[in-house]
Coordinates of C-alpha atoms and ligand atoms in Angstrom, one line a residue:
M1 CA 29.9 -0.8 31.8
K2 CA 30.3 -0.7 28.1
P3 CA 33.0 -3.1 26.8
A4 CA 36.0 -1.1 25.5
V5 CA 37.2 -1.8 22.0
A6 CA 40.1 -0.2 20.1
V7 CA 39.9 0.3 16.4
I8 CA 43.3 0.9 14.9
G9 CA 43.2 3.0 11.8
G10 CA 40.7 5.7 10.9
G11 CA 40.2 4.8 7.2
P12 CA 36.8 3.7 5.8
A13 CA 37.2 0.1 7.1
G14 CA 38.0 1.3 10.7
L15 CA 35.3 3.9 10.8
A16 CA 32.7 1.5 9.4
C17 CA 33.7 -0.9 12.1
A18 CA 33.5 1.8 14.8
E19 CA 30.0 2.7 13.8
V20 CA 28.8 -0.9 14.1
L21 CA 30.5 -1.3 17.5
A22 CA 29.2 1.9 18.9
L23 CA 25.6 1.1 17.8
G24 CA 26.2 -2.4 19.4
G25 CA 26.9 -0.8 22.8
C26 CA 30.7 -0.7 22.9
A27 CA 32.9 2.1 24.1
V28 CA 35.0 2.7 21.0
M29 CA 38.3 4.4 20.6
V30 CA 39.7 4.9 17.1
V31 CA 43.5 5.2 17.1
E32 CA 44.9 7.0 14.1
Q33 CA 48.5 7.8 13.5
M34 CA 47.9 10.8 11.2
P35 CA 46.7 14.2 12.4
S36 CA 43.2 13.4 11.0
V37 CA 41.2 10.4 9.8
G38 CA 40.2 9.3 6.3
R39 CA 43.0 10.8 4.3
K40 CA 43.0 8.2 1.6
L41 CA 39.2 8.4 1.4
L42 CA 39.5 12.1 0.9
M43 CA 42.1 11.5 -1.8
A44 CA 39.7 9.1 -3.5
G45 CA 37.2 12.0 -3.4
R46 CA 39.6 14.0 -5.6
S47 CA 38.5 11.8 -8.6
G48 CA 34.8 11.9 -7.7
L49 CA 34.7 9.1 -5.0
N50 CA 33.7 6.0 -6.8
L51 CA 31.9 4.4 -3.8
T52 CA 30.7 1.2 -5.4
H53 CA 29.4 -0.4 -8.6
A54 CA 25.8 -1.0 -9.8
E55 CA 26.5 -4.3 -11.7
P56 CA 24.6 -7.5 -10.7
R57 CA 25.7 -9.1 -7.5
A58 CA 27.3 -12.2 -9.0
D59 CA 29.5 -10.2 -11.4
F60 CA 30.3 -7.8 -8.6
V61 CA 31.6 -10.5 -6.2
A62 CA 33.6 -12.2 -9.0
R63 CA 35.8 -9.0 -9.2
Y64 CA 37.5 -10.2 -6.1
G65 CA 39.0 -13.2 -7.9
A66 CA 40.4 -15.8 -5.5
A67 CA 39.1 -13.9 -2.5
A68 CA 35.5 -13.9 -3.7
P69 CA 34.3 -16.9 -1.7
F70 CA 35.8 -15.4 1.5
L71 CA 34.3 -11.9 0.9
R72 CA 30.9 -13.0 -0.5
P73 CA 29.0 -13.3 2.8
M74 CA 30.3 -9.9 4.0
I75 CA 29.5 -8.1 0.7
E76 CA 26.1 -9.8 0.7
A77 CA 25.5 -8.5 4.2
F78 CA 26.5 -5.0 3.2
D79 CA 26.1 -4.7 -0.6
A80 CA 26.2 -1.8 -3.1
D81 CA 22.6 -0.8 -2.3
A82 CA 23.3 -0.8 1.4
L83 CA 26.4 1.3 0.9
R84 CA 24.4 3.8 -1.2
G85 CA 21.7 3.8 1.4
W86 CA 24.2 4.5 4.1
A87 CA 25.7 7.4 2.1
E88 CA 22.3 8.8 1.5
G89 CA 21.5 8.5 5.2
L90 CA 24.5 10.9 5.7
G91 CA 23.0 13.4 3.3
E92 CA 25.0 12.3 0.2
P93 CA 22.7 11.0 -2.5
C94 CA 24.4 8.9 -5.2
F95 CA 24.0 8.4 -8.9
V96 CA 25.1 5.6 -11.3
G97 CA 27.5 6.8 -14.0
T98 CA 27.4 5.5 -17.5
S99 CA 29.9 2.8 -16.7
G100 CA 27.8 1.5 -13.8
R101 CA 30.1 3.2 -11.3
V102 CA 28.4 4.8 -8.3
F103 CA 29.3 8.2 -7.1
P104 CA 27.9 10.7 -4.6
V105 CA 26.2 13.6 -6.4
S106 CA 28.7 16.0 -4.8
M107 CA 31.5 14.0 -6.4
K108 CA 33.5 14.6 -3.2
A109 CA 34.4 12.7 0.0
S110 CA 34.7 15.6 2.3
P111 CA 31.0 16.2 3.0
L112 CA 30.4 12.5 3.6
L113 CA 33.4 12.2 5.9
R114 CA 32.3 15.3 7.9
A115 CA 28.8 14.0 8.3
W116 CA 30.1 10.6 9.3
M117 CA 32.4 11.9 12.0
V118 CA 29.5 13.9 13.4
R119 CA 27.4 10.7 13.6
L120 CA 30.3 8.8 15.2
A121 CA 30.8 11.5 17.8
S122 CA 27.1 11.4 18.6
L123 CA 27.4 7.7 19.1
G124 CA 30.2 8.3 21.6
V125 CA 33.1 7.1 19.4
S126 CA 36.3 8.8 20.5
V127 CA 39.2 9.4 18.1
R128 CA 42.8 9.7 19.2
T129 CA 44.9 11.1 16.3
R130 CA 48.7 11.4 16.0
T131 CA 48.8 8.1 17.9
R132 CA 50.4 5.0 16.5
W133 CA 49.6 1.4 17.4
V134 CA 52.9 -0.3 18.1
G135 CA 51.8 -3.8 19.3
F136 CA 50.0 -5.6 22.1
A137 CA 50.3 -5.9 25.8
P138 CA 48.7 -8.6 27.9
E139 CA 45.7 -6.3 28.7
G140 CA 45.3 -4.5 25.4
V141 CA 47.0 -2.4 22.7
R142 CA 50.3 -0.5 22.9
I143 CA 50.2 3.0 21.5
E144 CA 52.6 5.9 21.1
G145 CA 51.2 9.4 20.9
P146 CA 52.0 13.0 21.9
Q147 CA 51.8 11.9 25.6
G148 CA 54.3 9.1 25.1
P149 CA 53.8 5.3 25.1
A150 CA 50.7 3.9 26.8
V151 CA 48.6 0.8 26.9
L152 CA 44.9 1.0 26.2
P153 CA 43.1 -1.7 28.2
V154 CA 40.5 -3.1 25.8
R155 CA 38.3 -6.3 25.6
A156 CA 38.9 -6.5 21.8
A157 CA 40.9 -4.7 19.1
V158 CA 40.2 -4.3 15.4
L159 CA 43.1 -3.7 13.1
A160 CA 42.2 -1.6 10.0
M161 CA 45.6 0.0 9.1
G162 CA 45.2 -0.2 5.3
G163 CA 47.6 -1.5 2.7
A164 CA 51.1 -0.2 1.9
S165 CA 50.7 2.5 -0.8
W166 CA 50.4 6.2 -0.7
S167 CA 52.2 6.1 2.7
R168 CA 52.0 9.9 3.0
L169 CA 48.3 9.4 3.6
G170 CA 49.0 7.0 6.5
A171 CA 48.9 3.4 5.1
D172 CA 52.6 2.6 5.5
G173 CA 52.3 -1.2 5.8
L174 CA 54.6 -1.1 8.9
W175 CA 52.1 -3.2 10.8
A176 CA 53.1 -6.2 8.8
T177 CA 56.3 -6.5 10.9
R178 CA 54.4 -6.3 14.2
L179 CA 52.1 -9.2 14.0
G180 CA 54.4 -12.0 15.2
D181 CA 53.5 -15.3 13.6
V182 CA 50.4 -14.2 11.8
A183 CA 50.7 -15.2 8.1
V184 CA 51.1 -12.0 6.0
T185 CA 51.3 -12.4 2.2
P186 CA 54.0 -10.0 0.8
F187 CA 52.6 -6.8 -0.6
A188 CA 52.5 -6.3 -4.3
P189 CA 51.2 -3.2 -6.3
A190 CA 47.6 -3.5 -7.6
N191 CA 45.9 -1.0 -9.9
C192 CA 49.3 0.3 -10.7
G193 CA 51.2 1.7 -13.6
F194 CA 54.1 -0.1 -15.3
R195 CA 57.5 0.8 -16.7
A196 CA 58.0 0.5 -20.5
A197 CA 61.3 0.6 -22.4
W198 CA 60.5 4.2 -23.8
S199 CA 63.1 6.1 -25.7
D200 CA 64.2 9.3 -23.8
M201 CA 62.2 11.4 -26.2
M202 CA 58.9 9.5 -25.4
G203 CA 59.1 10.1 -21.7
A204 CA 60.4 13.6 -21.9
R205 CA 58.0 14.9 -24.5
F206 CA 54.8 13.0 -23.9
A207 CA 54.7 12.3 -20.1
G208 CA 51.2 13.3 -18.8
Q209 CA 49.5 13.0 -22.1
P210 CA 46.5 10.7 -22.4
L211 CA 45.8 8.0 -25.0
K212 CA 42.1 8.6 -25.1
S213 CA 39.4 5.9 -25.6
V214 CA 41.8 3.2 -26.6
A215 CA 41.5 -0.6 -26.1
L216 CA 44.2 -2.5 -24.2
H217 CA 44.7 -6.1 -25.0
H218 CA 46.7 -8.5 -22.8
A219 CA 46.5 -12.3 -22.5
G220 CA 43.1 -12.6 -24.0
Q221 CA 41.6 -9.7 -21.9
V222 CA 40.5 -6.4 -23.5
V223 CA 39.8 -3.2 -21.6
R224 CA 38.6 0.0 -23.1
G225 CA 39.4 3.3 -21.5
D226 CA 42.2 5.9 -21.2
A227 CA 45.9 5.2 -20.6
M228 CA 48.3 7.9 -19.6
I229 CA 51.9 8.1 -20.8
T230 CA 54.3 8.7 -18.0
A231 CA 58.0 9.6 -18.0
T232 CA 58.8 5.9 -17.4
G233 CA 55.8 4.0 -18.9
L234 CA 52.0 3.8 -18.8
E235 CA 49.3 4.2 -16.2
G236 CA 45.6 5.1 -16.0
G237 CA 42.3 3.3 -15.8
A238 CA 42.7 0.9 -18.7
V239 CA 46.1 -0.1 -17.4
Y240 CA 44.9 -0.6 -13.9
A241 CA 42.1 -2.8 -15.0
L242 CA 44.7 -5.3 -16.5
S243 CA 47.3 -4.7 -13.8
A244 CA 47.0 -7.9 -11.8
A245 CA 47.5 -10.0 -15.0
I246 CA 50.3 -7.8 -16.2
R247 CA 52.0 -7.8 -12.8
D248 CA 51.8 -11.6 -12.6
A249 CA 53.1 -12.1 -16.2
I250 CA 56.1 -9.8 -15.4
A251 CA 56.8 -11.8 -12.2
R252 CA 56.7 -15.0 -14.3
D253 CA 58.3 -14.0 -17.6
G254 CA 60.3 -10.9 -16.7
R255 CA 58.2 -8.8 -19.2
A256 CA 54.6 -8.5 -20.4
E257 CA 53.4 -7.3 -23.8
V258 CA 50.2 -5.3 -24.2
R259 CA 48.7 -4.3 -27.5
I260 CA 47.0 -0.9 -27.8
D261 CA 44.2 -0.4 -30.3
L262 CA 44.3 3.3 -31.0
R263 CA 41.0 3.3 -32.8
P264 CA 38.9 0.5 -31.3
D265 CA 35.7 1.8 -32.9
L266 CA 37.0 1.3 -36.4
D267 CA 37.5 -1.9 -38.2
V268 CA 41.1 -2.4 -39.6
R269 CA 39.8 -2.1 -43.2
V270 CA 38.1 1.2 -42.4
V271 CA 41.3 2.4 -40.9
A272 CA 43.2 1.4 -44.1
E273 CA 40.6 3.1 -46.3
R274 CA 40.8 6.3 -44.4
L275 CA 44.6 6.3 -44.6
A276 CA 44.4 5.7 -48.3
R277 CA 42.1 8.7 -48.8
V278 CA 44.7 11.2 -47.5
R279 CA 47.3 12.3 -50.1
A280 CA 50.6 10.3 -49.8
R281 CA 52.6 13.5 -50.2
E282 CA 51.5 14.6 -46.7
S283 CA 53.8 13.8 -43.8
L284 CA 53.0 10.7 -41.9
S285 CA 51.9 12.6 -38.8
N286 CA 49.6 14.7 -40.9
R287 CA 48.1 11.7 -42.6
L288 CA 47.5 10.0 -39.2
R289 CA 45.9 13.2 -37.8
K290 CA 43.7 13.9 -40.8
A291 CA 42.6 10.4 -41.4
L292 CA 42.2 9.2 -37.9
R293 CA 42.6 12.2 -35.6
L294 CA 45.5 10.5 -33.8
A295 CA 47.1 12.8 -31.3
P296 CA 50.9 13.5 -31.4
C297 CA 51.4 11.1 -28.4
A298 CA 49.6 8.3 -30.2
V299 CA 51.7 8.9 -33.3
A300 CA 54.8 8.8 -31.1
L301 CA 53.6 5.5 -29.6
L302 CA 53.4 4.1 -33.1
R303 CA 57.0 5.1 -33.8
E304 CA 58.2 3.6 -30.5
A305 CA 57.0 0.3 -31.7
G306 CA 59.7 0.2 -34.4
P307 CA 60.1 1.3 -38.0
M308 CA 56.8 2.4 -39.5
P309 CA 55.3 -0.4 -41.7
E310 CA 55.1 0.2 -45.5
G311 CA 51.7 0.4 -47.0
T312 CA 48.3 1.4 -45.6
A313 CA 47.2 -2.1 -44.7
A314 CA 50.3 -2.8 -42.6
L315 CA 50.1 0.6 -41.0
A316 CA 46.4 0.1 -40.2
A317 CA 47.2 -3.2 -38.6
R318 CA 49.9 -1.5 -36.4
I319 CA 47.4 1.2 -35.4
K320 CA 44.9 -1.5 -34.3
A321 CA 47.6 -3.3 -32.2
V322 CA 50.6 -1.2 -31.1
P323 CA 52.9 -3.5 -29.1
V324 CA 54.2 -2.1 -25.9
V325 CA 56.6 -4.1 -23.7
L326 CA 56.1 -3.5 -20.0
T327 CA 59.1 -4.5 -17.8
A328 CA 58.2 -3.8 -14.2
P329 CA 55.3 -2.4 -12.1
E330 CA 55.9 1.1 -10.8
S331 CA 56.7 1.4 -7.1
L332 CA 54.3 0.0 -4.5
D333 CA 53.9 3.4 -3.0
R334 CA 52.4 4.8 -6.2
A335 CA 49.8 2.0 -6.6
I336 CA 46.1 2.8 -6.0
S337 CA 45.9 -0.3 -3.9
V338 CA 47.9 -3.3 -2.9
A339 CA 47.6 -7.1 -3.1
G340 CA 48.9 -9.1 -0.2
G341 CA 48.3 -8.5 3.5
I342 CA 47.0 -10.7 6.3
A343 CA 46.4 -14.2 4.7
L344 CA 42.7 -15.0 4.6
G345 CA 43.5 -18.4 6.1
A346 CA 44.7 -16.6 9.3
L347 CA 41.2 -15.3 9.9
D348 CA 38.0 -17.0 10.9
A349 CA 34.6 -16.1 9.3
R350 CA 34.1 -13.3 11.9
L351 CA 37.5 -11.8 10.7
M352 CA 39.2 -12.7 14.0
L353 CA 42.8 -13.8 13.9
R354 CA 42.8 -17.5 14.6
Q355 CA 46.0 -17.1 16.6
A356 CA 44.8 -14.1 18.7
P357 CA 41.3 -14.3 20.1
G358 CA 39.9 -10.8 20.5
V359 CA 42.0 -9.3 17.6
F360 CA 40.1 -8.7 14.4
A361 CA 41.2 -7.2 11.0
A362 CA 39.4 -5.5 8.1
G363 CA 39.9 -3.5 5.0
E364 CA 42.9 -3.3 2.7
M365 CA 45.0 -4.9 5.3
L366 CA 43.6 -8.3 4.3
D367 CA 44.9 -10.3 1.3
W368 CA 42.4 -9.5 -1.4
E369 CA 42.6 -7.3 -4.5
A370 CA 40.1 -5.9 -6.9
P371 CA 40.1 -3.6 -9.9
T372 CA 39.1 0.1 -9.6
G373 CA 35.4 0.7 -10.1
G374 CA 34.2 1.1 -6.4
Y375 CA 35.2 -2.5 -5.5
L376 CA 37.9 -1.4 -3.2
L377 CA 35.8 0.9 -1.0
Q378 CA 32.9 -1.6 -1.0
A379 CA 35.1 -4.3 0.4
C380 CA 36.6 -2.0 3.0
F381 CA 33.2 -1.0 4.2
A382 CA 31.8 -4.5 4.1
T383 CA 34.8 -6.1 6.0
G384 CA 34.9 -3.2 8.4
R385 CA 31.2 -3.8 9.3
A386 CA 31.7 -7.5 9.4
A387 CA 34.6 -7.2 11.8
G388 CA 32.4 -5.0 14.0
Q389 CA 29.7 -7.6 14.0
G390 CA 32.3 -10.2 14.7
V391 CA 33.5 -8.4 17.8
L392 CA 29.9 -8.0 19.0
G393 CA 29.2 -11.7 18.6
W394 CA 32.5 -12.7 20.3
L395 CA 31.8 -10.4 23.2
R396 CA 28.2 -11.8 23.5
D397 CA 29.8 -15.3 23.7
G398 CA 31.9 -14.1 26.6
G399 CA 35.2 -14.3 24.6
S400 CA 38.3 -13.4 26.4
A401 CA 41.2 -11.8 24.5
L402 CA 44.7 -13.3 24.1
Y403 CA 46.8 -10.6 22.6
P404 CA 49.9 -11.8 20.8
C405 CA 52.7 -10.1 22.8
A406 CA 56.3 -9.7 21.7
P407 CA 58.5 -12.3 23.4
Ligands
FAD501 C1 44.5 8.1 -5.4 C2 43.5 7.1 -4.9 C3 42.2 7.1 -5.4 C4 41.3 6.1 -4.9 N1 40.0 6.1 -5.4 C5 39.2 5.1 -5.1 C6 37.8 5.1 -5.6 O1 37.4 6.0 -6.2 N2 37.1 4.0 -5.2 C7 37.5 3.0 -4.5 O2 36.8 2.0 -4.2 N3 38.8 3.0 -3.9 C8 39.6 4.0 -4.2 N4 40.9 4.0 -3.7 C9 41.2 3.0 -2.7 C10 40.6 3.2 -1.3 O3 40.8 4.6 -1.0 C11 41.3 2.3 -0.3 O4 41.2 1.0 -0.7 C12 40.7 2.5 1.1 O5 40.9 3.8 1.6 C13 41.3 1.5 2.1 O6 40.6 1.7 3.3 P1 41.2 1.1 4.7 O7 40.3 1.7 5.7 O8 41.4 -0.3 4.6 O9 42.7 1.8 4.7 P2 43.1 3.3 4.7 O10 42.1 4.2 4.1 O11 44.5 3.3 4.1 O12 43.2 3.7 6.2 C14 44.1 3.1 7.1 C15 44.4 4.1 8.2 O13 45.2 3.4 9.2 C16 46.1 4.4 9.7 N5 47.3 3.6 10.3 C17 48.2 2.9 9.6 N6 49.1 2.3 10.5 C18 48.7 2.8 11.7 C19 49.2 2.6 13.0 N7 50.3 1.8 13.3 N8 48.6 3.2 14.1 C20 47.5 4.0 13.9 N9 47.0 4.2 12.7 C21 47.6 3.6 11.6 C22 46.5 5.2 8.5 O14 47.0 6.4 8.9 C23 45.2 5.3 7.8 O15 44.4 6.5 8.2 C24 41.7 5.0 -4.1 C25 43.1 5.1 -3.6 C26 43.9 6.1 -4.0 C27 45.3 6.1 -3.4

């Protein structure tokens, strides 16, 4: 008889794990609390589905910071090329965008997820939706679904319940209270926006307007890209890329200053020359628009930074480095991803919980973080597959589960 394995959570990590387990000869049940699987993956598809990144392997792995040594073997076993090949095998060819980011040609997640679910069904994977994992019993996992509470008797379980952001898509982080003594690092927002001490006018008039092609400076790091003004502060790709450092600086100092270069392609002297060429009789907004094509929201940002400096040289210097003080991350639920989760030290190299033989974990549940750019999904796929391999090896070795039950 095939060994029964429960995979809790039908996101990319859980489904990647289920695929490996089914191909390895297990009877796999995916337990998903939402009415359908892959809701966050589908949301990622709304912005093109950045599956992974094409940069060299060493640079790629370094994006995981402190977690890089732990994740390296898993990402090497299922790297960016492997992920592309896998997507192409499901009928979704990929391309490398100008920034090195890898996307499916369709720029969507829905065809990929549909083809994936057909493949999983053909491998015998069953999916129980609207069913929530609530803990362990001596013989398996406790679930609650439309038919009421039940225990699934399984040889092993893989936890892949995601982080704790965008809870309306399923990842509510409630699992963190149900793991008994397993070390869980508190969640913190990653790839998130921040609050700024805007005037009422700034938030009310310019929320939703982009600062296009700017350069953000913080603590010696520079990131080029777009930032979005929100009612309460700043968000967007360039902000997310610096968010771990900004978040940690706020936790340490109570505030973090970023400097925004509104015209990163122009030297400060060129900015001053262009300003000097426009007649001084013009209003300041007109001068900034005519000389530098600064949008109204960029001009407003300059004004937020205090009285306008006198003279073109000083004004040019302000345009090249507008100070913005950030005071707090936006809420965890609005973050693209989270830091924190099951402490890596609580897992062995197979992704099995040291305290609970037979229980494995994968995906955003684990305590790693990475910038946007495809690194999040890559690590979810790689750890999901690694957990699947871990279960297969453990079953081959005749492992017997010891589920951590509530006292
Ligand atoms: C707006 C947005 C855009 C994004 N874009 C990208 C991108 O382009 N590229 C990229 O790399 N990453 C992107 N991400 C991040 C990426 O989607 C996530 O990192 C990834 O989906 C996490 O995968 P996971 O399988 O670990 O968790 P999830 O995808 O969150 O899946 C976890 C699943 O577990 C289920 N679950 C939770 N608790 C229980 C329970 N008790 N019982 C049963 N089921 C449970 C949830 O309902 C959920 O379906 C984006 C995220 C957001 C919010």
